Coordinates of C-alpha atoms in Angstrom, one line a residue:
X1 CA 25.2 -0.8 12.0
X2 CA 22.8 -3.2 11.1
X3 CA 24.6 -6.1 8.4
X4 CA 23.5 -5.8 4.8
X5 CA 20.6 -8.0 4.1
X6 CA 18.3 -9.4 1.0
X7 CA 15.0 -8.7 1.2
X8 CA 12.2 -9.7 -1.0
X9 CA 8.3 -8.0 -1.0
X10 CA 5.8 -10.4 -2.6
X11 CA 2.5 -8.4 -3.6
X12 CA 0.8 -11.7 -3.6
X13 CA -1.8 -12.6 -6.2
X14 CA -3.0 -16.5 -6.6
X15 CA -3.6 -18.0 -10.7
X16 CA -7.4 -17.6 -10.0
X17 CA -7.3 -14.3 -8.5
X18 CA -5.0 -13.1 -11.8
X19 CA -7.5 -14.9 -14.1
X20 CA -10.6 -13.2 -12.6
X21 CA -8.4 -9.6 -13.4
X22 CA -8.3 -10.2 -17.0
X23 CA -11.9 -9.4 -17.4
X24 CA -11.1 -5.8 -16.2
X25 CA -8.8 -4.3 -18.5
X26 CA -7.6 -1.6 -16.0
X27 CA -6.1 -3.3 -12.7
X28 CA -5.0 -0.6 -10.5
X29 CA -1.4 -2.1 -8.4
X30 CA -1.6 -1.7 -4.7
X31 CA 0.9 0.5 -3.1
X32 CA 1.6 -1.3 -0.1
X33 CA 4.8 -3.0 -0.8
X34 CA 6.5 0.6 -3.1
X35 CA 4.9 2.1 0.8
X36 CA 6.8 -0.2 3.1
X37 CA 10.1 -0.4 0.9
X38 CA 10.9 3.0 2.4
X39 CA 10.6 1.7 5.4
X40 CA 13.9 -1.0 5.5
X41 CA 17.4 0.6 5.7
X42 CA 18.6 2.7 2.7
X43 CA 21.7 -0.3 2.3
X44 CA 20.0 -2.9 2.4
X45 CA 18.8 -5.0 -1.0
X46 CA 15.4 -4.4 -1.3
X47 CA 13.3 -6.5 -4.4
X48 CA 9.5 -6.3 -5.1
X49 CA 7.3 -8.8 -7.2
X50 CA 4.0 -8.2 -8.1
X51 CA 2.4 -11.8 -9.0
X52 CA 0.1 -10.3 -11.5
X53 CA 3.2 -9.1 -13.7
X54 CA 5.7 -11.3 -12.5
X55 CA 6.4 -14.8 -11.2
X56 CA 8.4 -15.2 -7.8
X57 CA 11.7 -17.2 -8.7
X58 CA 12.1 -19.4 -6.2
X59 CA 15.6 -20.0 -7.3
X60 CA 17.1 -17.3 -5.7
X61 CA 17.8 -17.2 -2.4
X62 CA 16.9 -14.3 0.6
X63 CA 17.3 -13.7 4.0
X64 CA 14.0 -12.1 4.3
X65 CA 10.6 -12.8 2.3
X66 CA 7.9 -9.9 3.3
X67 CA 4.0 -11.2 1.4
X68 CA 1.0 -9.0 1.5
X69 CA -2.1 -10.6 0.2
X70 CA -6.5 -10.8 0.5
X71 CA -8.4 -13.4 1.5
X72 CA -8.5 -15.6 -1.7
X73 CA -5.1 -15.0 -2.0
X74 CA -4.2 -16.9 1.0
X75 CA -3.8 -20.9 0.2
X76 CA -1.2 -19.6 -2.4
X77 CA 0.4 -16.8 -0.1
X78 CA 0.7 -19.6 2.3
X79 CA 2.7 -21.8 -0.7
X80 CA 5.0 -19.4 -1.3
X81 CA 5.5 -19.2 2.2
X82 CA 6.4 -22.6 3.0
X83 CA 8.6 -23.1 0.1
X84 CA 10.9 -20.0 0.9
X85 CA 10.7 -21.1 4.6
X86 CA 12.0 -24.2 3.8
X87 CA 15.1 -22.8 1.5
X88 CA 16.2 -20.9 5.0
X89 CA 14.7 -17.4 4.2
X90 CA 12.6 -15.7 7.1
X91 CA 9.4 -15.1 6.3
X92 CA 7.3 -12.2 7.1
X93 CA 3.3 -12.0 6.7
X94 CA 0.2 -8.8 6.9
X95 CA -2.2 -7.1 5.3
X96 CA -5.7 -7.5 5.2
X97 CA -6.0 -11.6 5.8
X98 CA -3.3 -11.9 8.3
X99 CA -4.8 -9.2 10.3
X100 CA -8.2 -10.8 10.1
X101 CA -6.6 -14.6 11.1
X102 CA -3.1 -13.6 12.4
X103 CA -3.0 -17.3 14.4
X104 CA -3.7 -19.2 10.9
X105 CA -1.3 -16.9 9.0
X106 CA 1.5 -17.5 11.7
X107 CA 1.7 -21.3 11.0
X108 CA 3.1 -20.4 8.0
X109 CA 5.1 -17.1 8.9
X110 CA 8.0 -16.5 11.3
X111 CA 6.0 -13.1 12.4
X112 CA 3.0 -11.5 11.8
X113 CA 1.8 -8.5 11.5
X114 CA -1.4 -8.0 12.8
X115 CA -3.0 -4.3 11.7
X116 CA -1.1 -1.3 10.4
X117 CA 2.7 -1.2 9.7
X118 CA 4.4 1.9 10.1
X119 CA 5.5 1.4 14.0
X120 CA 6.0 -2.5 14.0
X121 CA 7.9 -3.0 10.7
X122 CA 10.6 -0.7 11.8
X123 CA 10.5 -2.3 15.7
X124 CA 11.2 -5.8 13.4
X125 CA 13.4 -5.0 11.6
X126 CA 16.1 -4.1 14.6
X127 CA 14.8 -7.1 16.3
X128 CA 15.6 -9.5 13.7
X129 CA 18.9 -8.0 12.8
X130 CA 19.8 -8.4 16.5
X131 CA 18.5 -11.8 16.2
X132 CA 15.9 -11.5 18.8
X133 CA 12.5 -10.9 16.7
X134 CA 8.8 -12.0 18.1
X135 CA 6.5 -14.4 15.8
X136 CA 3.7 -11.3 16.1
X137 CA 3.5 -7.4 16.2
X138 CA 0.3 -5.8 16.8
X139 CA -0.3 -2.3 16.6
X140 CA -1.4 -1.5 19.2
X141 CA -1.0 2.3 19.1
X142 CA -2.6 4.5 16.1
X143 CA 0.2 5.4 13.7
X144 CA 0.7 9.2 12.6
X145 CA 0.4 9.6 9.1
X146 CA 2.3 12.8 9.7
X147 CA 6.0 12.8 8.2
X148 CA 5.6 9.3 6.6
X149 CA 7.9 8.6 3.8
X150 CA 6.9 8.6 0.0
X151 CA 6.4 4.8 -1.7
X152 CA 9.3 4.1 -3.6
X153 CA 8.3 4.5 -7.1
X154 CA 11.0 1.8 -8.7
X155 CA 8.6 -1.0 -7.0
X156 CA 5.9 0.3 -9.1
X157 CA 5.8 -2.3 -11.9
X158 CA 2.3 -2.9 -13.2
X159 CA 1.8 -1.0 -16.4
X160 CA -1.9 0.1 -15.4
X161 CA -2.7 3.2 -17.2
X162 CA -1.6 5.4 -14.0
X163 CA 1.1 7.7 -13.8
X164 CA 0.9 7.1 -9.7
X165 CA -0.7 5.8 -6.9
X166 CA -0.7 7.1 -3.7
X167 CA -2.9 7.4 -0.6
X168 CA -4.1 10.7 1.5
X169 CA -6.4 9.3 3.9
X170 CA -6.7 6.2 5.8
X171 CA -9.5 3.8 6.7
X172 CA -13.3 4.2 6.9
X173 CA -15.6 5.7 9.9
X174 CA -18.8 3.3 8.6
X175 CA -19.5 0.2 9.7
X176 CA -20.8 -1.9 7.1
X177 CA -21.6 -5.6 7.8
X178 CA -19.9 -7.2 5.1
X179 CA -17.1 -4.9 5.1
X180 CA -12.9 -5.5 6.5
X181 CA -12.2 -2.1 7.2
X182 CA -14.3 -1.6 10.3
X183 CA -12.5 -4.8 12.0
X184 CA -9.1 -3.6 10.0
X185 CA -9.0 -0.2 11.4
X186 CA -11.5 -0.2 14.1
X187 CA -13.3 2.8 12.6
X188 CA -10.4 4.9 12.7
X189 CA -9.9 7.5 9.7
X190 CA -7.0 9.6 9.6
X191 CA -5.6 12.1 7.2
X192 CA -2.2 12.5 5.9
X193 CA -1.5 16.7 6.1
X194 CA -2.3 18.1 2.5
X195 CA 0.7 19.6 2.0
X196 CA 2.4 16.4 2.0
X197 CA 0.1 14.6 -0.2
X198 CA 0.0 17.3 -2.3
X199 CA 4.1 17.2 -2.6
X200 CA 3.7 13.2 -3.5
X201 CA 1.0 13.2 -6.1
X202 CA 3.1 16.3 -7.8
X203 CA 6.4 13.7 -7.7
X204 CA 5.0 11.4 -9.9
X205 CA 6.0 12.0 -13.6
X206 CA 2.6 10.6 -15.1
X207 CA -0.5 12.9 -16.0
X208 CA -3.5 9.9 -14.3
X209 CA -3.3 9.4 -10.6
X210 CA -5.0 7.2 -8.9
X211 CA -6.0 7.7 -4.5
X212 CA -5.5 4.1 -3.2
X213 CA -8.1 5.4 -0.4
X214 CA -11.2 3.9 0.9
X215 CA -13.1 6.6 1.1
X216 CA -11.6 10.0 0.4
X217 CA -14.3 12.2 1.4
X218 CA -15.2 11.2 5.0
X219 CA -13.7 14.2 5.8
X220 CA -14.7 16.6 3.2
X221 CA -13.2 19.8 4.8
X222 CA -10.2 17.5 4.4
X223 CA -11.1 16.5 0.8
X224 CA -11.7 20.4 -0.6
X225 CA -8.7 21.4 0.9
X226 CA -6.6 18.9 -1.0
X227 CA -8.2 19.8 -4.5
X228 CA -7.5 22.7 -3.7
X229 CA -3.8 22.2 -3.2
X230 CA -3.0 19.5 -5.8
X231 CA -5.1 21.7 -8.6
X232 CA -2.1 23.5 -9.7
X233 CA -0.3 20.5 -10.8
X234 CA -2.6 19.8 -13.9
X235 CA -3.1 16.0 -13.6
X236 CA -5.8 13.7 -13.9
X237 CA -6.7 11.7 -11.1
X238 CA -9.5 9.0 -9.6
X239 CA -10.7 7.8 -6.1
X240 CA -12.9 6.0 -3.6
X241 CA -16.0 8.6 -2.3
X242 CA -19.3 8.1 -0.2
X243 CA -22.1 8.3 -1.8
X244 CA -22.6 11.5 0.0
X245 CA -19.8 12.9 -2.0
X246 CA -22.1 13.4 -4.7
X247 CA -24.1 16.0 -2.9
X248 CA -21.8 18.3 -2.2
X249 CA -22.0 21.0 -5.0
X250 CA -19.0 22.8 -3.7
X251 CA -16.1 19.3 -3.4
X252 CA -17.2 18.3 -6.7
X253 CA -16.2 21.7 -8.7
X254 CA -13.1 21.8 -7.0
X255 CA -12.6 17.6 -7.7
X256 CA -13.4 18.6 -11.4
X257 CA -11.4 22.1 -11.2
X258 CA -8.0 19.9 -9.6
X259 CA -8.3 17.5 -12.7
X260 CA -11.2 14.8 -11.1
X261 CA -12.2 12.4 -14.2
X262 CA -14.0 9.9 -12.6
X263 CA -15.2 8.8 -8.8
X264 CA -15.8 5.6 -7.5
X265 CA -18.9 5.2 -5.3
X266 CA -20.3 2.3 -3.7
X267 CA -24.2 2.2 -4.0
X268 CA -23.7 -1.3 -3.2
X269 CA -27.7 -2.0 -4.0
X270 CA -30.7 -0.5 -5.6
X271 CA -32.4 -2.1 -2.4
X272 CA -33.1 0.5 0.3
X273 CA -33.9 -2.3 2.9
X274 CA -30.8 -4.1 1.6
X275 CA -29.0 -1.2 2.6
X276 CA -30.2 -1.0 5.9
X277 CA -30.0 -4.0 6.9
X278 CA -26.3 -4.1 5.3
X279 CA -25.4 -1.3 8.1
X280 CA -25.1 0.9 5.1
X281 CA -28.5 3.0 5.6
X282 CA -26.5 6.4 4.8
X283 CA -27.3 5.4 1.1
X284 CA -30.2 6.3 0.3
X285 CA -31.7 5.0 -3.3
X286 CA -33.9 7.7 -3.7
X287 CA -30.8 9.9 -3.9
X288 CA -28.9 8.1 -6.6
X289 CA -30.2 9.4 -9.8
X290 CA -29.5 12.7 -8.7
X291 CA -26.2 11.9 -7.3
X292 CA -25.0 11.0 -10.4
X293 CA -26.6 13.6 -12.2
X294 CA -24.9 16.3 -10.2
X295 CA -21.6 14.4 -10.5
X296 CA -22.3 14.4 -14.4
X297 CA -22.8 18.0 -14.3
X298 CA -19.6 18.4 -13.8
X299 CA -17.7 16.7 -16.3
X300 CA -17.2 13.9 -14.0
X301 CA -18.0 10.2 -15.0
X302 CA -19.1 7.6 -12.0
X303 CA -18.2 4.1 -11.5
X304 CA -20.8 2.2 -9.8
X305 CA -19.8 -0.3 -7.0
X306 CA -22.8 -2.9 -6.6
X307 CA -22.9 -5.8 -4.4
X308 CA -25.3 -9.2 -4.6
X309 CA -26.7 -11.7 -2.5
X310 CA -28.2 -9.5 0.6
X311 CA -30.9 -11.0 2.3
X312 CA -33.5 -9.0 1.3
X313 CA -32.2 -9.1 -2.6
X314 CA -34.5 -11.4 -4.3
X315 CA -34.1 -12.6 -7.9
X316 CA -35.1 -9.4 -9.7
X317 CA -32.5 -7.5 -8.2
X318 CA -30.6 -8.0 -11.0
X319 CA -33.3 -6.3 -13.5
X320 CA -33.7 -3.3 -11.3
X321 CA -29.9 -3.0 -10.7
X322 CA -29.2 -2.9 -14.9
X323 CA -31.7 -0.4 -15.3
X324 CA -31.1 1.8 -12.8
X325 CA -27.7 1.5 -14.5
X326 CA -28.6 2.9 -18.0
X327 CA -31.2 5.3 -16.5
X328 CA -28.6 7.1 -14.7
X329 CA -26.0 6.9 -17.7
X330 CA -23.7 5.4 -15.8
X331 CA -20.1 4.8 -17.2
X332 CA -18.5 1.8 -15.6
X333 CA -19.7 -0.7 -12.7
X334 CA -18.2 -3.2 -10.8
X335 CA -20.5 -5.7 -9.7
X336 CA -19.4 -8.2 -6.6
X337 CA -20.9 -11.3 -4.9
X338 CA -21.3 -10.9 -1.4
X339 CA -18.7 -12.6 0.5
X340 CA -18.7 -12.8 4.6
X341 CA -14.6 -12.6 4.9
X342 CA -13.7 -13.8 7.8
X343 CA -13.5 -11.1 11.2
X344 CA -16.7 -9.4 10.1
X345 CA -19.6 -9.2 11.0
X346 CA -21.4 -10.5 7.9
X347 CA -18.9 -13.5 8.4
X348 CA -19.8 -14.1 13.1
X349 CA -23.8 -14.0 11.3
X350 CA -23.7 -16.2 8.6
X351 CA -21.0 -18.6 10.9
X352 CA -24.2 -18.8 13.4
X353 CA -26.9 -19.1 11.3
X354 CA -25.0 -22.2 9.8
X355 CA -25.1 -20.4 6.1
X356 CA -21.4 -20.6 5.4
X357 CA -20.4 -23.5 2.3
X358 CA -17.3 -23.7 2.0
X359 CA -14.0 -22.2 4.1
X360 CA -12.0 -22.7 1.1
X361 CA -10.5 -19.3 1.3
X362 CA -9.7 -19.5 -2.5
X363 CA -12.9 -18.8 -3.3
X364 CA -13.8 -16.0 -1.3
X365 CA -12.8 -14.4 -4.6
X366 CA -16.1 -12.2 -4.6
X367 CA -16.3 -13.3 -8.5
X368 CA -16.8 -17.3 -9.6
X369 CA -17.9 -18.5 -6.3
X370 CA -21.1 -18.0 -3.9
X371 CA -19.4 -19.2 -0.5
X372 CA -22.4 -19.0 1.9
X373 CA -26.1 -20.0 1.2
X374 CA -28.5 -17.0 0.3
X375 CA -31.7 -16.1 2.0
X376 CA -34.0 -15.2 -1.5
X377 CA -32.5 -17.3 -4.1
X378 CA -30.2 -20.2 -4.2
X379 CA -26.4 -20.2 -4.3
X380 CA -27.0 -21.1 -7.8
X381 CA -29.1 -18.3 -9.0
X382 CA -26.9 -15.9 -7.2
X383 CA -24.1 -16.7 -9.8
X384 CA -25.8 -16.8 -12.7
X385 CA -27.7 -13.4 -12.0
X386 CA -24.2 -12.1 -11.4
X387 CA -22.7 -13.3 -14.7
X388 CA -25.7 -12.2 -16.2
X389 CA -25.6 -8.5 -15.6
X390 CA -21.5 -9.0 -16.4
X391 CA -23.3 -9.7 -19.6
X392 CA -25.9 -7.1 -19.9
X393 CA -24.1 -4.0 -18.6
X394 CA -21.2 -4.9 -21.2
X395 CA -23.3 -5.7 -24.1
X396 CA -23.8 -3.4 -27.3
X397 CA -27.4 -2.0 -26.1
X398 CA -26.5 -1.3 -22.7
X399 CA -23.4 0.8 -23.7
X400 CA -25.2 2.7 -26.1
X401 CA -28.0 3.9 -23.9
X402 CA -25.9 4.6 -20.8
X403 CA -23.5 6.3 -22.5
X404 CA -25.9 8.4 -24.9
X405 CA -27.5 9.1 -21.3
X406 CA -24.5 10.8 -19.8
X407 CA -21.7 11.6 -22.1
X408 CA -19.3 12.3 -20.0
X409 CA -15.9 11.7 -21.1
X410 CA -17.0 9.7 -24.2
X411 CA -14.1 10.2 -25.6
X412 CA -12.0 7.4 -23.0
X413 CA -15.5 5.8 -21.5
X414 CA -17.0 4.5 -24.7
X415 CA -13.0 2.8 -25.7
X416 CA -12.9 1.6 -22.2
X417 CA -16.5 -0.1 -22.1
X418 CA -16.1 -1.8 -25.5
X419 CA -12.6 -3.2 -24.2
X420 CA -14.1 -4.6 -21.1
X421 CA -17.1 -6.0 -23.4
X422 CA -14.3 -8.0 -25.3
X423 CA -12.8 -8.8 -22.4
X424 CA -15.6 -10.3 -20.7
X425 CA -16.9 -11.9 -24.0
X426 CA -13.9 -13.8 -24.8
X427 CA -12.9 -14.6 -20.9
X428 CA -16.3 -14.4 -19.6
X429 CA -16.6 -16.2 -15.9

C-alpha cells in the first residue's frame, strides 16, 4: 500500500493574467486539476487552488505540489515553483506550456509532463511513492478516453455562472498556424463514448453547462449523437464549434432541442486572405453572415472569436471587423492579439523572419501586449486598434444595433453586454 501523502493542485494564474479576466465578467474555470484529482489514490489528501479565487499559502507544507498553467502564466508558475521546491515539497509541472518547453519548465520542476496525462500521472505516482520517479513523462502512446473517471466536483471552486464543466471530445484535427493544439495533440481528436458524457453532464446539480472542448463538432455524427443523448436532462449548456457547425441545419436543432444557448465560433478574421494564409482557409467569409443567421434561427446566440495582427490585416481591419459585428447581430465577441506561442508554427516563422520583441513570456497574454513586430501596421497601432474595438463593440450604439439585429436571448445577452461594457469602461486595458 502506497503511504498517505499531501498533495496540492495549483490551477495557476499570474496577477496580470487575473487582472486581464476582470474585463470579462464570465470566466469559465478549467477542469484540468477537478480531472486529474481522480486520478491520485482515494486516501491520499488531495487540495486544489485556483489562483483566480484563491491565493496559494505558502505556509503550509506538502509532499507534493502538481501546477498547470499557459504561457503567460509561466514566470509566476515558475515562482511558485521554486518557493515550494525550496520548503522540501516535490514539485510536479504540465499542461499547455510545459508541453510546448518541457526542458525550460523542468529547471524548475522535479518532473515533467510533456502532453496528455491520463497514462503518465498514474505511472508517477507509483514511481514516486517507491522513491524511484523520472524528471519527465512523455506520452508517448494515445490515451483512451474510454472508462476515464469523472472530475471531482469539490475542486470546482470558481463561482462562474456554470452548474458544470466537463469535456466530450479531445483536441483539434486543423492545423492553424498560430494555434497550440496542432503541436499539443499532433492533430489527434478523440471522442469520449456518449453514453458516458451523457452520465457526467447529467451528475452535475446546476441547470448551465459548459463543454471545455476545443472544437466539439469535428466529428458531427459524434456531436448529434450526444444532443441527442444529453436532451433529456433539461439543462442549458455552451461550447467550442467550427465554423462549419453553423451549416449544418440538422446539429443545430438537436443543439437547440438538448438545451444549446449559445456556441462559440472562431471566425478568427473578416480577412479571407488572412485566413488562408493563417492555415485556417476552411472559413470562408462569405459564409459568415449566413452562418450566423442560421444559428440565430434557432434560438441560438453566437459568440464571435476574432484574432488581430495577421499579415495581411492592415489598419482597417478593425472597421470591417466591428461592422461585420453589428450586421450580423452578433451577441458577444472575444477579440485577441495574435500571439506566436512558442512550438508553433506562427512562433518557428516569426523566430526566422527576426519579428519576435520580446520572450518575456508574461506578456504573451494575447491582451496588453503585441510580442512580435506586424507586417501592415506597427506594434503600436496593433494595440490601440485592439483596445479600440474593446471600446466600440461594448459601447451603447454597438449593443443596441447588434442586439436589435438578432434578438436572441435578449433577455441574458443585453444584461451580459451592458456588464461587460462596465467592466471594460471602469477597467479598460
Amino acid at each position: 500500500m502506497q503511504p498517505r501523502k499531501n498533495v496540492l493542485l495549483v490551477t495557476v494564474s499570474s496577477r496580470e493574467m487575473q487582472r486581464i479576466r476582470k474585463t470579462r465578467y464570465i470566466n469559465f474555470q478549467q477542469c484540468t486539476m477537478p480531472y486529474l484529482a481522480s486520478f491520485f489514490p482515494d486516501d491520499w489528501t488531495i487540495a486544489h487552488i485556483d489562483e483566480v479565487c484563491e491565493a496559494v499559502d505558502y505556509n503550509k507544507q506538502y509532499d507534493l505540489v502538481a501546477l498547470t498553467f499557459h504561457t503567460p502564466s509561466a514566470p509566476h508558475a515558475y515562482e511558485i515553483a521554486d518557493s515550494f521546491r525550496a520548503r522540501g515539497s516535490t514539485v510536479i509541472m504540465g499542461g499547455p506550456h510545459v508541453t510546448l518547453l518541457p526542458d525550460e519548465a523542468r529547471a524548475h520542476a522535479d518532473a515533467v509532463f510533456v502532453g496528455e496525462a491520463e497514462l503518465t500521472l498514474p505511472q508517477f505516482i507509483s514511481d514516486w511513492a517507491a522513491g524511484r520517479a523520472k524528471d519527465r513523462y512523455d506520452a508517448s502512446e494515445i490515451p483512451d478516453l474510454c472508462g476515464i473517471p469523472f472530475s471531482k466536483k469539490e475542486h470546482f471552486h470558481r463561482k462562474d455562472h456554470s452548474g458544470g464543466i466537463l469535456f466530450a471530445s479531445r483536441g483539434c484535427p486543423n492545423a492553424c498556424e498560430f494555434c497550440t493544439l496542432a503541436v499539443m495533440y499532433n492533430r489527434r481528436y478523440r471522442c469520449r463514448p456518449v453514453e458516458e458524457v451523457a452520465a457526467e453532464f447529467a451528475s452535475f446539480h446546476g441547470k448551465i453547462i459548459i463543454f471545455w472542448d476545443d472544437n466539439l463538432t469535428a466529428d458531427m455524427d459524434y456531436a448529434k449523437s450526444l444532443c441527442k443523448a444529453i436532451a433529456p436532462h433539461k439543462k442549458w449548456w455552451s461550447s467550442q464549434v467550427s465554423v462549419t457547425a453553423g451549416a449544418d441545419d440538422e446539429f443545430l436543432s438537436l443543439a437547440a432541442r438538448s438545451g444549446c444557448k449559445q456556441l462559440f465560433i472562431g471566425f478568427e478574421s473578416v480577412s479571407q486572405k488572412s485566413l488562408d494564409s493563417a492555415r485556417k482557409g476552411f472559413n470562408r467569409t462569405d459564409d459568415y453572415a449566413d452562418i450566423v443567421e442560421r444559428i440565430h434561427s434557432h434560438g441560438i446566440a453566437v459568440q464571435a472569436g476574432f484574432v488581430f495582427g495577421f499579415d495581411e490585416d492592415a489598419p482597417d481591419v478593425f472597421d470591417k471587423t466591428i461592422d461585420f459585428l453589428e450586421g450580423a447581430g452578433i451577441q458577444n465577441a472575444t477579440f485577441h492579439i495574435l500571439t506566436p506561442y512558442p512550438g508553433t508554427p506562427l512562433y518557428e516563422r516569426l523566430k526566422r523572419e527576426g519579428r519576435i520583441l520580446t520572450y518575456d513570456w508574461a506578456k504573451y497574454n494575447a491582451r496588453t501586449d503585441v510580442v512580435f513586430e506586424p507586417k501592415n501596421m506597427s506594434a503600436s497601432e496593433l494595440l490601440r486598434g485592439f483596445n479600440d474595438v474593446n471600446r466600440r463593440f461594448y459601447s451603447a450604439g454597438s449593443i443596441y444595433r447588434r442586439l436589435k439585429k438578432s434578438p436572441v436571448g435578449l433577455y441574458w445577452t443585453l444584461p451580459l453586454n451592458l456588464i461587460y461594457r462596465r467592466l471594460w469602461y471602469s477597467k479598460g486595458i
